[in-house]
Coordinates of C-alpha atoms in Angstrom, one line a residue:
M1 CA 0.2 40.2 11.7
N2 CA 0.5 43.7 9.8
K3 CA -0.4 47.3 11.3
E4 CA -4.5 48.2 11.2
T5 CA -6.5 50.8 11.9
K6 CA -9.2 50.1 14.3
T7 CA -12.0 51.9 15.1
C8 CA -12.7 53.1 19.2
Q9 CA -15.2 51.0 20.1
N10 CA -15.8 54.1 22.6
C11 CA -14.3 57.6 21.7
K12 CA -14.8 56.4 17.4
N13 CA -11.2 57.6 17.5
D14 CA -9.1 55.6 15.1
F15 CA -6.1 53.9 16.6
T16 CA -3.1 52.0 15.4
I17 CA -1.9 49.0 16.4
E18 CA 1.1 47.6 15.0
S19 CA 2.4 44.3 14.4
E20 CA 4.3 44.0 17.3
D21 CA 1.3 44.8 19.8
F22 CA -0.4 41.9 18.2
A23 CA 2.4 39.3 18.9
F24 CA 1.9 40.5 22.4
Y25 CA -1.1 40.4 22.6
E26 CA -0.9 36.5 20.8
K27 CA 1.5 36.0 23.6
M28 CA -0.7 36.8 26.2
G29 CA -3.5 34.8 25.4
V30 CA -5.9 37.8 24.6
S31 CA -7.5 39.3 21.7
A32 CA -6.6 42.9 20.4
P33 CA -8.5 45.7 22.5
R34 CA -11.7 47.2 20.9
L35 CA -11.1 50.8 22.7
C36 CA -7.9 53.1 21.4
P37 CA -5.7 54.2 25.0
E38 CA -6.9 57.0 26.0
C39 CA -9.8 55.5 26.8
R40 CA -8.1 52.4 27.6
F41 CA -6.1 54.8 30.5
K42 CA -8.9 56.1 31.7
R43 CA -10.4 52.5 32.6
R44 CA -7.7 52.0 34.5
A45 CA -7.4 55.5 36.3
V46 CA -10.9 55.1 38.2
F47 CA -9.2 53.0 39.7
R48 CA -6.4 55.6 41.2
N49 CA -7.1 57.8 43.8
E50 CA -4.1 59.1 45.3
F51 CA -4.4 62.8 46.9
M52 CA -8.0 62.9 47.1
L53 CA -8.4 61.7 50.0
Y54 CA -11.0 61.9 53.3
N55 CA -11.6 61.1 56.9
R56 CA -13.3 58.0 58.0
T57 CA -13.4 56.0 60.8
C58 CA -11.9 52.5 60.4
D59 CA -14.9 49.4 60.1
L60 CA -12.6 47.0 62.1
C61 CA -10.6 48.9 65.3
H62 CA -12.7 52.0 64.9
S63 CA -9.9 54.5 65.3
K64 CA -9.6 57.6 62.7
I65 CA -8.0 57.5 59.8
V66 CA -7.5 58.9 56.8
S67 CA -8.9 57.3 53.0
M68 CA -8.3 57.2 49.6
Y69 CA -12.2 56.1 49.8
N70 CA -15.0 58.8 50.0
P71 CA -16.8 57.5 52.9
S72 CA -20.4 57.1 51.1
A73 CA -18.5 54.9 48.9
P74 CA -20.7 50.9 48.7
Y75 CA -17.4 49.3 50.7
T76 CA -16.5 48.6 54.4
V77 CA -13.1 50.2 55.1
Y78 CA -10.2 49.0 56.8
C79 CA -7.7 50.7 58.2
P80 CA -3.7 49.3 56.4
D81 CA -2.6 47.8 60.2
C82 CA -6.3 45.8 60.3
W83 CA -6.7 44.8 56.6
H84 CA -2.8 43.3 56.7
S85 CA -3.9 41.2 60.0
D86 CA -5.1 38.3 60.9
Q87 CA -8.2 40.0 62.6
W88 CA -10.7 39.3 59.4
D89 CA -10.4 36.6 56.9
P90 CA -10.5 37.2 52.7
F91 CA -12.2 33.3 52.2
S92 CA -14.6 33.9 54.1
Y93 CA -16.6 36.5 51.6
M94 CA -16.2 33.4 48.8
R95 CA -19.0 32.9 46.3
D96 CA -19.7 30.1 43.7
Y97 CA -19.1 30.9 40.0
D98 CA -22.7 30.7 38.8
P99 CA -22.6 30.2 35.2
R100 CA -25.9 31.6 34.1
R101 CA -25.0 34.7 36.2
P102 CA -22.6 37.8 33.5
F103 CA -19.1 37.2 35.4
L104 CA -18.3 40.5 36.0
E105 CA -22.1 41.4 37.4
Q106 CA -20.5 38.1 39.8
L107 CA -17.4 39.6 40.9
G108 CA -18.8 43.9 41.2
G109 CA -20.8 41.9 44.2
L110 CA -17.1 40.0 45.5
I111 CA -16.0 43.5 45.1
R112 CA -18.4 45.6 47.0
A113 CA -18.8 43.2 50.1
V114 CA -14.7 41.9 50.6
P115 CA -12.7 45.0 52.7
K116 CA -11.1 47.3 51.3
S117 CA -7.7 48.9 52.9
A118 CA -7.8 52.7 53.9
L119 CA -4.5 53.0 51.7
Y120 CA -2.1 50.7 49.4
R121 CA 0.7 49.6 51.1
S122 CA 3.0 47.4 49.9
D123 CA 3.5 43.6 51.3
V124 CA 6.8 43.6 49.7
L125 CA 7.6 47.0 50.2
V126 CA 7.3 48.0 54.1
S127 CA 8.1 52.0 54.8
I128 CA 8.5 53.5 58.4
N129 CA 6.9 56.5 59.4
S130 CA 4.7 57.7 56.3
P131 CA 1.6 57.5 57.6
Y132 CA 0.1 59.2 54.7
E133 CA 1.4 57.4 52.1
N134 CA -0.2 56.0 49.3
F135 CA 0.2 53.9 46.1
A136 CA 3.9 53.6 47.7
G137 CA 6.4 51.6 49.7
G138 CA 9.7 50.6 51.0
N139 CA 9.7 54.6 52.3
K140 CA 10.9 56.4 55.3
D141 CA 10.0 59.3 57.3
C142 CA 7.4 60.4 54.2
Y143 CA 4.7 63.0 53.6
L144 CA 1.7 62.5 51.5
V145 CA 3.8 61.2 48.1
A146 CA 2.2 58.8 46.0
N147 CA 4.0 56.5 43.4
A148 CA 6.9 56.9 45.5
G149 CA 9.9 54.5 46.2
P150 CA 11.9 52.5 47.4
N151 CA 13.7 54.4 49.5
N152 CA 12.5 57.9 49.8
E153 CA 13.3 59.7 53.2
N154 CA 12.5 62.7 53.8
C155 CA 10.0 63.5 51.6
A156 CA 6.8 65.4 51.0
Y157 CA 3.6 66.3 49.0
A158 CA 5.9 64.9 46.1
R159 CA 5.2 61.6 43.3
G160 CA 6.3 58.8 41.2
M161 CA 10.3 58.8 43.4
I162 CA 13.1 56.3 43.6
K163 CA 15.5 56.5 46.0
C164 CA 15.8 60.1 47.0
R165 CA 15.9 62.3 50.5
D166 CA 14.9 65.6 51.4
V167 CA 12.3 66.6 48.4
F168 CA 9.5 68.5 49.1
D169 CA 7.1 69.1 46.3
G170 CA 8.8 67.3 43.3
Y171 CA 7.1 65.2 39.8
Y172 CA 9.8 62.4 39.0
V173 CA 12.8 62.9 40.6
D174 CA 15.5 59.5 41.5
K175 CA 18.7 59.8 42.6
S176 CA 18.5 63.4 43.7
E177 CA 18.1 64.7 47.5
R178 CA 17.3 68.8 48.6
I179 CA 14.7 69.2 45.3
Y180 CA 12.0 71.8 46.0
E181 CA 9.7 72.0 43.3
G182 CA 11.5 70.1 40.8
V183 CA 9.6 68.3 38.1
G184 CA 11.7 65.9 35.7
I185 CA 15.0 65.8 38.7
H186 CA 17.5 62.8 37.6
N187 CA 21.2 62.5 40.0
S188 CA 21.0 65.6 41.0
A189 CA 20.9 67.9 44.7
G190 CA 20.2 70.8 45.6
I191 CA 18.0 71.6 42.8
A192 CA 14.8 74.4 43.3
W193 CA 12.3 74.8 40.5
G194 CA 13.7 72.6 38.4
Q195 CA 12.7 71.5 35.4
N196 CA 14.6 68.2 33.2
V197 CA 17.3 68.9 35.6
F198 CA 20.0 66.5 35.3
D199 CA 23.4 65.8 37.3
S200 CA 23.5 69.0 38.9
L201 CA 24.3 71.0 42.3
D202 CA 22.7 74.1 43.8
S203 CA 20.7 75.7 40.8
S204 CA 17.6 77.3 40.9
Y205 CA 15.1 78.3 37.5
C206 CA 16.9 76.4 35.6
I207 CA 15.1 74.1 32.3
D208 CA 17.1 71.8 30.6
C209 CA 20.0 71.8 32.6
T210 CA 23.2 69.2 32.4
G211 CA 26.0 68.9 34.6
L212 CA 25.5 72.6 35.8
Q213 CA 26.3 73.7 39.8
N214 CA 25.4 77.2 41.1
C215 CA 23.4 78.4 38.0
F216 CA 20.2 80.6 38.3
G217 CA 17.2 81.0 35.6
C218 CA 19.3 79.4 32.9
V219 CA 17.7 77.4 29.7
N220 CA 19.8 74.4 28.0
L221 CA 22.3 75.3 29.5
R222 CA 25.4 71.9 29.6
H223 CA 28.3 72.1 32.3
K224 CA 28.6 75.6 33.8
S225 CA 28.6 77.2 37.3
Y226 CA 27.2 80.6 38.3
H227 CA 26.0 81.1 35.6
F228 CA 22.8 83.9 36.0
L229 CA 19.9 83.7 33.0
N230 CA 22.4 81.9 30.6
K231 CA 25.2 84.9 31.1
P232 CA 28.5 83.9 33.4
L233 CA 29.3 86.3 36.3
S234 CA 32.0 86.0 39.0
R235 CA 31.2 84.3 41.8
E236 CA 31.1 87.2 43.9
E237 CA 28.1 89.2 41.5
Y238 CA 25.9 85.2 41.3
C239 CA 26.5 85.4 45.2
R240 CA 24.5 89.4 45.3
R241 CA 21.9 89.0 43.0
V242 CA 21.4 84.9 44.1
A243 CA 21.2 86.6 47.8
A244 CA 18.2 89.6 46.4
I245 CA 16.2 86.8 45.5
Q246 CA 16.3 84.2 48.3
G247 CA 13.8 83.5 50.1
S248 CA 11.1 85.9 49.3
H249 CA 8.1 85.0 48.5
R250 CA 8.3 88.8 47.0
A251 CA 11.0 88.1 44.9
N252 CA 10.7 84.8 43.9
K253 CA 7.4 85.4 42.1
E254 CA 9.0 88.2 40.3
F255 CA 12.0 87.0 38.8
R256 CA 9.2 83.8 38.4
E257 CA 7.4 85.9 35.9
Q258 CA 10.7 87.1 34.3
F259 CA 12.2 83.4 33.6
E260 CA 9.2 81.8 31.8
R261 CA 9.3 85.0 29.4
F262 CA 13.2 84.1 29.3
S263 CA 13.0 80.5 28.7
L264 CA 10.3 81.2 25.9
T265 CA 13.6 82.2 23.9
F266 CA 14.8 79.0 23.9
P267 CA 14.3 76.0 21.7
R268 CA 12.9 72.7 23.3
R269 CA 13.8 69.6 23.0
A270 CA 10.8 67.1 21.2
S271 CA 10.8 64.8 24.4
N272 CA 12.4 64.9 27.9
N273 CA 13.6 61.2 27.5
L274 CA 17.1 60.7 28.7
K275 CA 19.5 57.6 28.4
S276 CA 16.9 55.5 26.3
V277 CA 16.7 53.8 22.9
D278 CA 13.8 53.2 20.4
V279 CA 11.5 55.3 22.8
S280 CA 8.4 57.1 22.3
G281 CA 5.4 59.2 24.4
N282 CA 8.2 61.7 26.8
Y283 CA 9.8 61.4 30.4
I284 CA 11.3 58.1 30.0
F285 CA 14.7 57.4 31.6
E286 CA 17.4 54.7 31.3
S287 CA 14.8 52.4 29.1
K288 CA 14.8 51.0 25.9
N289 CA 11.8 49.7 23.3
C290 CA 9.4 51.4 25.4
R291 CA 6.6 53.4 23.3
T292 CA 3.6 56.3 23.4
S293 CA 5.3 55.7 27.1
F294 CA 5.2 58.5 30.0
E295 CA 7.1 58.3 32.7
V296 CA 8.9 55.2 33.0
S297 CA 12.4 54.5 34.5
Y298 CA 14.7 51.5 34.2
A299 CA 12.4 50.1 32.1
E300 CA 12.3 47.6 28.6
N301 CA 9.8 46.9 26.4
L302 CA 6.4 48.5 27.4
H303 CA 4.1 49.8 25.5
Y304 CA 1.2 52.6 27.3
A305 CA 2.9 52.5 30.5
F306 CA 2.1 55.3 32.4
S307 CA 4.6 56.2 35.7
V308 CA 6.4 52.6 35.6
K309 CA 9.9 51.7 37.0
L310 CA 11.2 48.4 36.0
A311 CA 9.4 46.6 34.5
K312 CA 9.8 44.6 31.4
D313 CA 7.7 42.7 28.5
A314 CA 4.1 44.8 29.7
Y315 CA 1.3 46.5 27.3
D316 CA -0.9 48.7 29.3
M317 CA 0.1 50.6 32.8
I318 CA -0.1 52.3 35.4
G319 CA 2.0 52.3 38.2
H320 CA 4.4 50.1 40.1
G321 CA 5.8 47.4 37.3
R322 CA 9.3 46.7 40.0
S323 CA 10.6 43.2 39.0
A324 CA 7.5 42.4 37.0
E325 CA 7.3 40.9 33.5
L326 CA 4.3 40.0 31.0
L327 CA 1.2 42.2 32.5
L328 CA -1.5 43.6 30.5
E329 CA -3.6 46.5 31.8
T330 CA -3.5 46.7 35.4
V331 CA -2.8 49.0 38.1
A332 CA -0.2 49.0 40.8
V333 CA 1.0 45.2 39.9
G334 CA 5.0 45.0 40.5
Y335 CA 7.0 41.5 41.3
G336 CA 5.0 38.7 39.3
S337 CA 4.6 37.6 35.7
R338 CA 1.6 37.0 34.0
I339 CA -1.2 39.0 34.7
I340 CA -4.0 40.2 33.3
A341 CA -6.3 42.5 34.4
G342 CA -4.8 43.2 38.4
W343 CA -5.7 45.8 40.8
W344 CA -3.1 45.0 43.6
V345 CA -1.0 42.7 42.0
E346 CA 2.2 41.2 44.2
N347 CA 3.9 38.4 44.7
C348 CA 1.6 36.8 41.9
Q349 CA 2.3 34.6 39.4
K350 CA -0.7 33.5 36.5
V351 CA -3.4 36.0 37.9
E352 CA -6.5 38.0 35.8
Y353 CA -9.2 40.3 36.9
S354 CA -8.5 40.4 40.2
L355 CA -7.4 42.6 43.1
A356 CA -5.5 43.5 45.9
T357 CA -4.1 39.1 45.8
R358 CA -0.5 38.8 47.2
G359 CA 1.2 35.7 47.1
S360 CA -0.9 33.4 44.7
E361 CA -1.1 32.0 41.1
H362 CA -4.1 30.7 39.1
C363 CA -6.3 33.4 40.7
F364 CA -9.5 34.4 38.1
G365 CA -11.9 37.3 39.8
C366 CA -10.0 37.3 43.5
D367 CA -10.6 40.5 45.4
G368 CA -8.2 40.5 48.6
I369 CA -6.5 37.4 49.8
K370 CA -3.2 35.9 49.8
N371 CA -1.5 33.0 49.4
A372 CA -3.9 31.4 47.5
K373 CA -4.1 29.0 44.1
Y374 CA -6.7 28.2 41.7
A375 CA -9.3 30.6 43.3
I376 CA -11.8 32.1 41.9
L377 CA -14.4 34.1 43.1
N378 CA -12.2 33.9 46.2
K379 CA -12.7 30.5 46.7
Q380 CA -9.9 27.5 45.9
Y381 CA -10.8 25.0 44.1
P382 CA -8.9 21.8 42.3
E383 CA -6.6 22.2 39.6
E384 CA -8.6 20.4 37.6
E385 CA -12.0 21.9 38.2
Y386 CA -10.0 25.8 38.5
K387 CA -9.2 25.3 35.0
R388 CA -12.9 24.1 33.5
I389 CA -14.6 26.9 35.3
R390 CA -11.8 29.8 34.2
A391 CA -12.5 28.9 30.5
Q392 CA -16.4 28.6 30.5
I393 CA -15.3 32.7 32.4
V394 CA -12.8 33.3 29.8
E395 CA -15.0 32.3 27.1
E396 CA -17.6 34.4 28.4
L397 CA -15.8 37.6 28.5
R398 CA -14.0 37.0 25.0
H399 CA -17.4 36.8 24.0
A400 CA -18.2 39.9 25.2
G401 CA -14.9 41.8 23.9
E402 CA -14.0 42.4 27.7
Y403 CA -10.7 39.6 27.5
G404 CA -8.2 41.4 28.3
L405 CA -9.4 44.6 29.3
F406 CA -9.8 46.5 32.6
F407 CA -12.3 45.5 34.8
P408 CA -16.0 48.0 33.1
Q409 CA -15.9 51.4 34.6
A410 CA -19.2 49.7 36.3
L411 CA -16.2 48.6 38.6
A412 CA -14.8 51.6 39.4
L413 CA -13.5 52.1 43.0
F414 CA -13.3 55.8 42.9
S415 CA -15.0 58.8 40.8
Y416 CA -13.4 59.7 38.0
N417 CA -13.0 63.5 39.7
E418 CA -11.3 62.0 42.5
T419 CA -8.8 59.7 40.4
I420 CA -6.0 60.8 38.1
G421 CA -7.8 60.7 35.0
Q422 CA -8.8 63.7 36.5
E423 CA -5.5 64.9 36.2
N424 CA -4.2 63.9 33.5
F425 CA -7.9 63.7 30.9
P426 CA -10.1 66.8 32.8
M427 CA -13.3 66.2 31.6
T428 CA -15.9 68.5 32.9
K429 CA -18.7 66.8 35.4
E430 CA -21.3 66.3 31.7
E431 CA -18.8 65.0 30.3
T432 CA -17.6 62.5 32.7
L433 CA -20.9 61.0 33.6
A434 CA -21.6 61.2 29.5
Q435 CA -18.2 58.5 29.2
G436 CA -20.6 56.0 32.2
F437 CA -17.7 57.3 34.6
R438 CA -19.1 58.7 37.9
W439 CA -18.6 61.9 39.1
E440 CA -17.7 63.2 43.0
D441 CA -20.0 66.1 43.9
E442 CA -18.4 65.5 47.9
L443 CA -14.8 65.8 47.4
Q444 CA -13.7 66.6 51.5
M445 CA -12.5 70.1 51.0
T446 CA -11.1 73.0 55.0
T447 CA -12.2 76.4 53.8
S448 CA -12.5 78.5 56.2
K449 CA -10.7 77.7 59.4
E450 CA -7.6 79.6 58.9
T451 CA -5.9 81.6 61.8
M452 CA -3.3 83.1 59.0
K453 CA -3.8 85.0 56.4
P454 CA -1.8 84.8 53.5
E455 CA -0.7 89.0 53.7
E456 CA 0.9 87.7 56.7
I457 CA 2.4 85.1 56.4
H458 CA 5.9 86.8 57.1
D459 CA 7.5 87.7 53.0
H460 CA 10.9 85.8 53.8
I461 CA 11.9 82.4 55.1
R462 CA 14.3 83.8 57.7
D463 CA 12.3 86.0 59.5
V464 CA 9.2 82.9 60.0
Q465 CA 8.8 81.9 63.5
D466 CA 8.6 78.3 64.4
S467 CA 5.8 78.8 65.6
I468 CA 4.2 78.4 61.9
T469 CA 3.5 74.9 62.2
N470 CA 1.1 76.0 64.6
E471 CA -1.8 78.1 61.7
I472 CA -3.9 77.2 59.1
L473 CA -3.1 78.9 56.2
A474 CA -5.6 79.4 53.4
C475 CA -4.7 78.7 49.7
I476 CA -4.0 81.8 47.2
V477 CA -5.6 80.0 44.3
C478 CA -8.0 77.7 45.9
R479 CA -8.9 79.2 49.5
R480 CA -8.4 75.3 50.7
N481 CA -7.6 75.1 54.3
Y482 CA -2.8 74.3 54.5
R483 CA -0.4 73.6 57.2
I484 CA 3.1 73.6 57.4
I485 CA 4.3 70.8 58.8
P486 CA 7.7 70.2 61.2
S487 CA 9.3 68.8 58.4
E488 CA 8.4 70.9 55.9
L489 CA 9.2 73.8 57.7
A490 CA 13.1 73.1 59.0
F491 CA 13.7 72.0 54.5
Y492 CA 12.5 75.1 53.8
R493 CA 14.9 77.4 55.8
T494 CA 17.9 75.2 54.1
M495 CA 17.0 75.4 51.4
I496 CA 15.9 79.1 51.9
V497 CA 12.6 79.0 49.9
P498 CA 9.7 81.4 51.3
I499 CA 6.5 79.4 53.0
P500 CA 4.0 78.3 49.9
R501 CA 1.1 80.3 49.7
K502 CA -1.1 78.1 47.8
C503 CA -2.2 74.3 48.7
F504 CA -0.3 70.7 47.7
Y505 CA -3.5 70.6 45.8
C506 CA -2.8 74.0 43.0
R507 CA 0.9 73.2 43.5
H508 CA 0.6 69.5 42.3
R509 CA -1.8 70.3 39.8
N510 CA 0.2 73.3 38.8
R511 CA 3.7 70.7 38.4
I512 CA 1.7 68.5 36.2
E513 CA 1.4 70.6 33.7
R514 CA 4.9 72.2 34.4
R515 CA 5.1 68.3 32.7
G516 CA 3.0 68.5 30.1
P517 CA 0.4 67.1 28.9
M518 CA 0.0 62.6 28.6
K519 CA -0.2 62.8 24.8
I520 CA 1.8 62.4 21.7
Y521 CA 1.7 65.0 18.7
D522 CA 2.3 65.5 15.1
R523 CA 4.5 68.8 14.6
T524 CA 7.4 70.0 12.9
C525 CA 10.8 71.3 14.0
D526 CA 10.6 75.0 13.9
N527 CA 14.6 75.2 13.3
C528 CA 14.3 72.0 9.9
K529 CA 11.0 72.0 9.3
K530 CA 10.6 68.2 10.1
P531 CA 8.2 66.6 10.9
I532 CA 8.2 65.3 14.9
K533 CA 6.3 64.1 18.0
T534 CA 6.2 65.9 20.6
S535 CA 4.1 66.4 24.1
Y536 CA 4.2 70.5 23.0
A537 CA 0.8 70.9 21.0
P538 CA 1.1 72.8 17.9
D539 CA -1.1 75.3 19.2
R540 CA 2.1 75.5 22.1
P541 CA 4.7 78.9 22.6
E542 CA 7.6 77.0 23.0
I543 CA 10.0 76.7 20.2
V544 CA 10.3 72.6 19.6
Y545 CA 13.0 71.9 18.0
C546 CA 13.9 67.7 16.6
E547 CA 17.3 66.1 18.7
Q548 CA 18.9 66.5 15.7
C549 CA 19.1 69.8 15.5
Y550 CA 17.9 70.9 19.2
Q551 CA 21.6 69.0 19.7
S552 CA 23.6 70.7 17.1
E553 CA 22.7 73.9 18.2
V554 CA 22.4 73.2 22.3
I555 CA 24.8 70.7 23.6

């Protein structure tokens, strides 16, 4: 079919379905979507709360736990160990399909009844000593990381990592070590306050740089060493200038403000894609034919994907993707094929509208099951009966215009402001409720418990005592209390960076701002004036070049 312009039935904005999109939808056996990509993303996003965590009690062993589910949420919640154990039976919650009632209403009842794991822990990628990771797996000694793995070690306060070691406060980092406050770092080591840095060593405050070693405050450099604010220096002079800044909170703050002004005088690439062919979007690494996608690595033939690694032939995904293909409308799905509307589905084939389903095939509308076959609403059937009931449900969903879309927001596991939806497409409470999503007023946040005020923290990391790990600090932006953990303090000393004055949540928001919006804008190249597509909005202050102009001037 030829490409077609449709009007989103939710936001009423127009969107385009390309001819190759129609071919994929036909392959998956679904109709073209009636919702635009942004509205489809929001539907999925309210099933992914990565960092808004709560203290509560496991409803099985009664131990104190950290959970992604608010204590007021209408779910039974088990700690990950209990949830993955044989102490409960998800098939005991099975129910017969009633053709007289809407299927999604019946699925909603099952979702509310089946116990939930407090945090997402992969069955395939098992982590070691990483109790506060969420939507992650295959890591060791990691703390408060999400969308990460496998093969990360001693990392904290980070998102979107793979094959990393000693990364603190990172966002979308791969094959790297000793990274602090990095966004879009690839195959590098010893980088602090870097953005879009590749194949580099021991450099700080760098943007859009490749092959650097011992550089500080540089933009658009290639294969340089001992450069300070893009100017070459002797090794002695370079070390003297850097030593005056490193480790000091005051000096870093002053230099960061200077560097931000300095960086705006240089052109930026329209996108930050690396070693990729025929792609559109931003932060796409070593991938092929990925359209309108963001934060994608080592993938092929993806459309409308976000934070996906190692996937192939899939549309409308958030997270995971490892060794998976033929996925449509999924969140945290990997190691499988032919999954439609899945949340936390691993090692599965031909599973639809199911949650936390593992090692199964031919399942429809299930939650929490493992090693199942021909199951609907957690009840297993003979093959022919399964096919008959499935066909009836699919016809109902097709008639309602829902088949091929993700779960409706009425079934959402989380409130909008708890999720990556708010991070990427922020809305006010009024806007959220008007669009049919929930809003959580009681986000867990401790304040006014600090034992050390921001001004009492030593300016230089060399003067900070081990006892700071026993103190409670207060964020200078939101006043939230936070702590410094021992491995974090050791890392700051190694990297010679000061103690942060902001809490993790504010630092994480700052990194998302540095990454830029998950949108593609039309604007013109500031050099040759030809039309380009970029994540830099037309009203942003950066100088933006098309790829050809950037390559000719910078490289």
